[in-house]
Amino acid sequence: MKNTLPGQTNPCPCLLGFAAVFICAALAAGLCSAAQEGGGFTRTEAVYSLPEVTLVRQDGASVSLSRELDDGHPVMVSFIFTSCAVICPMLSHLMSQVQQKLAKGGEKRHMVSISIDPEQDTPARLLEYAKKFRAGSGWQFYTGTAQTSIDVQKAFNAYRGDKDNHAPLIFMRASPGKPWVRIEGFATSDDLLHEYRRMIGQ
Amino acid sequence: MKTKPPRVRRVYRSNLIESKLALCGWLVLASLVLPDWVHAATPTTDEIERGRRIYQEGILPSGAPLHGMRSGKVEVKGPQAACANCHRPSGMGSVEGGIQVPPISGKFLYAQAGDMALAAMDLRGEKRMNQAHAPYTDDTLAQAIRLGINNSGRSMNPVMPHYALDKPEMQALAAYLRQLSSQWSPGATADTLHFATVIAPGISPERRKTLVDMLTLMFKQKNANTVTRSGGGRRHMVSAAEMVLGTERRWQLHVWELQGAPETWAAQLHDDYQREPVFALISGLSETTWAPVHEFCNQAQVPCLFPSVPLPPATESFYSVYFSRGVALEAGVLARYLSGQGAQKPQRVVQVYHDDWMGRGAAQALKQAVAGSGITVEDRCLPDVNPQSLQQATKNMTGAEVLMLWLRPAELALLEKLAPPSASVYFSGELTGEERGPFPVAWKKHAKLVYPYDLPGQREDNMANFRAWLTMRGLAVVDEPLQAEAFFAVNFLTDTVAGMLDNLYRDYLLETTESMLSKAEGMKSEQQARDREMLGKPHSLPTQHASTTIYPHLGLGPGQRFASKGAYIVRLGEDGKLTAESGWIVP
């Protein structure tokens, strides 16, 4: 339902007059909203060229992004920030579940979560966040300078100007040199596992 | 989430309805326009409190954690499941990415067509409003919360968890939502918003005047541009939504001057507040503690936005937002810088400070920040700052050591007759009044500053609008950090309040501040990114989005209360020209 401004049974006649003016003005001003988004997700594949940058891991170590990603094995990447209330907890819960499910089958896990609010997300805050989502040894969290974070987001075509405007995105790649699988939207952990298995050809 | 005292609000007829009547100028029976939800059976205070705990804290009446199921199989529980995470403490909702979390306070849930329950849902770029819907009933609300089906019968976005609440729990939640943000907060009337600025004792008359002049002028300018419901003013620079809805108000500034010892400030603030229950505190000035004001705001649930204070309390509260942690941030930056110097890392830092609230606070912050880095800290605390005590305190230092002087301008001048030691000498950029502080020439040559502001080149760009504004009004730049902070505070408040439309609730002011600041910052960083891409022609693009502050980045997020998070180390140099010794350091 569109946001129709007032109407119908308002007992105050002059308000009705106002109402008509409001509706026109509101529409003209582009104030009225599009419909809410539903569930579901889209899957695309893309080749991204990643910048040579240094990030800081939750244990405080300065590390190279490419080396952290390229351990020769499949990797899964998300962008998060620790004070985020709506999208990130959901993504991180998903990652946590995928981690558990892979662990059950004894499969290797390699997950990377990069902060898009790096000045707030100090290594200490990331560590706390990692605990909250029961991240094991195969799941690392990264911060860095504001510019580095933006550069990395841009490389993944995930930069939306400010952190509140970020999209629910998870990336995975079978091995260095292979394309990235980009999952946008609201997948379940089974969806993610399915995509993961499909990617590594199992 | 930040500590927030529990609250219970009474249900009563909202001012909004009265103002609509006033707007009409018709005599209509009040009961006709009162929406149904106001008439609902009066719940008990206990019931509302049980609902509050579910909504704000994620605790069920039994004391067990609230459980929610998301996206099929993801369970959230306790504080993470609390509705306030997404719908926010005010119930006014939020926007993240493409997801609109709708407002669900009673005014919105039970809105009848014609109630004008409108909230801006995207304050950046594309403008949107909340979506109108038929009024919820107890049944449709239960269906939304238990099954994720809204009252138009649509299965909602899987972000909204499903909650298996029983009937009494649903009733308590509904009772809480009915009264949540149901009336304008104190300090807001149909056409006026009251604000106060607090000035602590011990401020020089010149600084006090500088701040009060700035604020008075900015309020005057805001009001000259305001058209209120009752008319007057000239229409200029309002947002389209404000214009359509006529939600603009005249602003009134009250200046609250504190006197005497900090222990007595709480009582003074409560008296001031009794006389004039303002909507929020804006800007403000202290050169010593701010803790009693911070505490007052927390207790009275009054937002306190962007005071100019050197050392805000370390315990964050929901109601107070600061530019930065002040000298505690500087201490953290210095510690990070020194401990990252590898082979050049000093073995000893000597810190000199006046034995007062501020000096002790700064010194303690540095001691804590340095702990564990292998650097020892020696405190030289001066009961009296004079040339003799300063000479004693700066003696016996080797070139490989660091001397940190937590001095204010008047104390800087006392260094005039002393020779600087061979140690590396650091000062606080905030306390000295940055590079414009009265540094004796001999010291200038050696001095480094912990510098929480933008570096000169960028800063000149950012301050261009502000300086032009001052010039046009015949004001001189006498204390740029203070003036620029006040300028930002009022301008930002103007934008923030405009975005709130008619939803003048204090919690919502804080939530809007959180999201507006990061959005403004986001636009700025996009702009800068574009500038960089056009390297060589950095000024060829319009700069209206550039920061108007002296800080390089300001940003907040849910629960964040310090907007600038780092500083540079700069060398002062004989000619007073700053050279950056480090990048932007975030401790």
CSV table of C-alpha atoms in Angstrom, one decimal, chain A:
chain,number,residue,atom,x,y,z
A,1,MET,CA,0.0,0.0,0.0
A,2,LYS,CA,1.3,3.4,-0.9
A,3,ASN,CA,1.5,6.0,1.7
A,4,THR,CA,-1.5,8.0,0.9
A,5,LEU,CA,-1.6,11.0,3.1
A,6,PRO,CA,-4.9,11.8,4.8
A,7,GLY,CA,-8.3,11.1,3.4
A,8,GLN,CA,-11.6,9.4,4.0
A,9,THR,CA,-13.4,9.9,7.2
A,10,ASN,CA,-11.6,12.8,8.8
A,11,PRO,CA,-14.2,14.8,10.6
A,12,CYS,CA,-12.5,18.1,10.1
A,13,PRO,CA,-13.4,19.4,6.6
A,14,CYS,CA,-10.6,21.8,6.3
A,15,LEU,CA,-8.1,19.1,6.9
A,16,LEU,CA,-9.6,17.3,3.9
A,17,GLY,CA,-8.8,20.3,1.8
A,18,PHE,CA,-5.3,20.3,3.1
A,19,ALA,CA,-5.1,16.7,2.5
A,20,ALA,CA,-5.6,17.0,-1.2
A,21,VAL,CA,-2.9,19.6,-1.4
A,22,PHE,CA,-0.6,17.4,0.7
A,23,ILE,CA,-1.0,14.4,-1.6
A,24,CYS,CA,-0.2,16.3,-4.7
A,25,ALA,CA,2.7,18.1,-3.1
A,26,ALA,CA,4.1,14.9,-1.6
A,27,LEU,CA,3.9,13.1,-4.9
A,28,ALA,CA,5.5,15.9,-6.7
A,29,ALA,CA,8.2,16.1,-4.2
A,30,GLY,CA,8.9,12.4,-4.7
A,31,LEU,CA,8.2,11.7,-1.1
A,32,CYS,CA,6.1,8.6,-1.5
A,33,SER,CA,7.7,5.3,-1.2
A,34,ALA,CA,8.2,2.3,-3.3
A,35,ALA,CA,7.0,-1.1,-2.0
A,36,GLN,CA,9.0,-2.9,0.7
A,37,GLU,CA,11.4,-5.5,-0.4
A,38,GLY,CA,10.5,-9.1,0.2
A,39,GLY,CA,12.8,-12.1,1.0
A,40,GLY,CA,14.8,-14.2,-1.5
A,41,PHE,CA,18.2,-13.7,-3.0
A,42,THR,CA,20.0,-13.3,-6.3
A,43,ARG,CA,23.2,-15.1,-7.3
A,44,THR,CA,25.6,-13.7,-9.8
A,45,GLU,CA,29.2,-14.4,-10.7
A,46,ALA,CA,31.9,-11.7,-11.2
A,47,VAL,CA,35.6,-11.3,-11.4
A,48,TYR,CA,36.8,-8.6,-9.0
A,49,SER,CA,40.3,-7.1,-9.0
A,50,LEU,CA,41.2,-6.5,-5.4
A,51,PRO,CA,43.4,-3.7,-4.2
A,52,GLU,CA,46.7,-4.5,-2.5
A,53,VAL,CA,45.9,-3.2,1.0
A,54,THR,CA,46.8,-3.9,4.6
A,55,LEU,CA,44.0,-4.7,7.0
A,56,VAL,CA,44.2,-5.2,10.8
A,57,ARG,CA,42.8,-8.5,12.1
A,58,GLN,CA,40.9,-8.9,15.3
A,59,ASP,CA,44.1,-10.1,17.0
A,60,GLY,CA,45.7,-6.8,16.2
A,61,ALA,CA,48.0,-8.2,13.4
A,62,SER,CA,48.5,-6.1,10.3
A,63,VAL,CA,48.0,-8.4,7.3
A,64,SER,CA,47.6,-8.2,3.5
A,65,LEU,CA,44.1,-8.7,2.3
A,66,SER,CA,45.1,-10.8,-0.7
A,67,ARG,CA,47.2,-13.1,1.4
A,68,GLU,CA,44.4,-13.5,4.0
A,69,LEU,CA,42.0,-14.4,1.1
A,70,ASP,CA,44.4,-16.6,-0.9
A,71,ASP,CA,45.1,-19.6,1.2
A,72,GLY,CA,44.5,-21.8,-1.8
A,73,HIS,CA,41.1,-22.9,-0.5
A,74,PRO,CA,37.5,-21.7,-0.9
A,75,VAL,CA,36.7,-18.6,1.0
A,76,MET,CA,33.5,-16.8,2.1
A,77,VAL,CA,33.4,-13.0,2.6
A,78,SER,CA,31.0,-10.6,4.3
A,79,PHE,CA,31.0,-6.9,5.1
A,80,ILE,CA,29.7,-6.0,8.6
A,81,PHE,CA,29.9,-3.4,11.4
A,82,THR,CA,29.6,-4.2,15.0
A,83,SER,CA,26.9,-1.6,15.9
A,84,CYS,CA,24.8,-2.6,13.0
A,85,ALA,CA,21.3,-3.7,14.2
A,86,VAL,CA,19.4,-5.0,11.3
A,87,ILE,CA,21.3,-6.6,8.4
A,88,CYS,CA,24.7,-7.6,9.9
A,89,PRO,CA,23.5,-9.7,12.8
A,90,MET,CA,21.5,-11.6,10.3
A,91,LEU,CA,24.5,-12.1,7.9
A,92,SER,CA,26.7,-13.1,10.8
A,93,HIS,CA,24.2,-15.6,12.2
A,94,LEU,CA,24.1,-17.1,8.7
A,95,MET,CA,27.9,-17.3,8.5
A,96,SER,CA,27.9,-18.8,12.0
A,97,GLN,CA,25.5,-21.5,11.0
A,98,VAL,CA,27.4,-22.3,7.8
A,99,GLN,CA,30.5,-22.6,9.9
A,100,GLN,CA,28.8,-25.1,12.2
A,101,LYS,CA,27.5,-27.1,9.3
A,102,LEU,CA,30.8,-27.3,7.6
A,103,ALA,CA,32.5,-28.2,10.9
A,104,LYS,CA,30.1,-31.1,11.3
A,105,GLY,CA,31.2,-32.6,8.1
A,106,GLY,CA,34.9,-32.0,9.0
A,107,GLU,CA,35.3,-29.6,6.1
A,108,LYS,CA,37.8,-26.8,6.1
A,109,ARG,CA,36.3,-23.4,6.8
A,110,HIS,CA,37.6,-20.1,5.7
A,111,MET,CA,35.5,-17.0,6.4
A,112,VAL,CA,36.4,-13.3,6.3
A,113,SER,CA,34.3,-10.5,7.7
A,114,ILE,CA,35.4,-7.0,6.9
A,115,SER,CA,34.2,-3.9,8.8
A,116,ILE,CA,32.6,-1.1,7.0
A,117,ASP,CA,32.8,1.1,10.1
A,118,PRO,CA,36.5,0.6,10.7
A,119,GLU,CA,37.2,3.6,13.0
A,120,GLN,CA,34.6,2.4,15.4
A,121,ASP,CA,35.4,-1.3,15.0
A,122,THR,CA,38.7,-1.6,16.7
A,123,PRO,CA,40.3,-5.1,16.9
A,124,ALA,CA,39.0,-5.4,20.5
A,125,ARG,CA,35.4,-4.7,19.3
A,126,LEU,CA,35.8,-7.2,16.5
A,127,LEU,CA,37.0,-9.8,18.9
A,128,GLU,CA,34.0,-9.3,21.1
A,129,TYR,CA,31.8,-9.5,18.0
A,130,ALA,CA,33.5,-12.7,16.9
A,131,LYS,CA,32.7,-14.3,20.3
A,132,LYS,CA,29.1,-13.2,20.0
A,133,PHE,CA,28.8,-15.2,16.8
A,134,ARG,CA,30.9,-18.1,18.0
A,135,ALA,CA,33.5,-17.6,15.3
A,136,GLY,CA,36.0,-20.5,15.2
A,137,SER,CA,39.6,-20.4,14.0
A,138,GLY,CA,38.6,-20.4,10.4
A,139,TRP,CA,36.6,-17.1,10.6
A,140,GLN,CA,38.6,-13.9,10.9
A,141,PHE,CA,37.5,-10.3,11.3
A,142,TYR,CA,39.2,-7.2,9.8
A,143,THR,CA,39.4,-3.5,10.2
A,144,GLY,CA,41.7,-0.8,8.8
A,145,THR,CA,41.6,2.8,7.8
A,146,ALA,CA,38.4,4.3,6.5
A,147,GLN,CA,39.9,4.6,3.1
A,148,THR,CA,41.1,1.0,2.9
A,149,SER,CA,37.7,-0.3,3.9
A,150,ILE,CA,36.0,1.8,1.2
A,151,ASP,CA,38.6,0.6,-1.4
A,152,VAL,CA,37.8,-3.0,-0.5
A,153,GLN,CA,34.1,-2.4,-0.6
A,154,LYS,CA,34.4,-0.7,-4.0
A,155,ALA,CA,36.5,-3.6,-5.4
A,156,PHE,CA,33.6,-6.0,-4.5
A,157,ASN,CA,31.1,-3.5,-5.9
A,158,ALA,CA,29.6,-3.3,-2.4
A,159,TYR,CA,30.2,0.4,-1.5
A,160,ARG,CA,27.0,2.3,-1.1
A,161,GLY,CA,28.3,5.6,0.4
A,162,ASP,CA,27.6,5.0,4.0
A,163,LYS,CA,27.3,2.1,6.3
A,164,ASP,CA,23.6,2.5,6.9
A,165,ASN,CA,23.0,2.1,3.3
A,166,HIS,CA,24.8,-1.3,2.9
A,167,ALA,CA,23.2,-4.3,1.2
A,168,PRO,CA,23.0,-7.9,2.5
A,169,LEU,CA,25.8,-9.4,0.6
A,170,ILE,CA,27.9,-12.6,0.9
A,171,PHE,CA,30.7,-13.5,-1.5
A,172,MET,CA,32.4,-16.8,-2.1
A,173,ARG,CA,35.2,-18.0,-4.3
A,174,ALA,CA,36.5,-21.5,-4.9
A,175,SER,CA,40.1,-20.6,-5.2
A,176,PRO,CA,42.4,-17.7,-6.2
A,177,GLY,CA,41.8,-16.7,-9.9
A,178,LYS,CA,38.3,-18.2,-9.9
A,179,PRO,CA,35.3,-15.8,-10.2
A,180,TRP,CA,33.4,-14.7,-7.1
A,181,VAL,CA,29.9,-15.9,-6.5
A,182,ARG,CA,27.9,-13.0,-5.2
A,183,ILE,CA,24.8,-13.7,-3.1
A,184,GLU,CA,22.6,-10.6,-2.6
A,185,GLY,CA,19.5,-10.7,-0.4
A,186,PHE,CA,18.2,-13.1,2.2
A,187,ALA,CA,19.5,-16.6,1.7
A,188,THR,CA,19.2,-19.3,4.4
A,189,SER,CA,22.2,-21.2,5.7
A,190,ASP,CA,21.1,-24.1,3.6
A,191,ASP,CA,20.9,-21.9,0.5
A,192,LEU,CA,24.4,-20.7,1.2
A,193,LEU,CA,25.7,-24.3,1.7
A,194,HIS,CA,24.1,-25.4,-1.5
A,195,GLU,CA,25.7,-22.5,-3.4
A,196,TYR,CA,29.0,-23.3,-1.7
A,197,ARG,CA,29.0,-26.9,-2.7
A,198,ARG,CA,27.9,-26.1,-6.2
A,199,MET,CA,30.8,-23.6,-6.4
A,200,ILE,CA,33.5,-26.1,-5.3
A,201,GLY,CA,31.9,-28.7,-7.6
A,202,GLN,CA,30.7,-31.3,-5.0
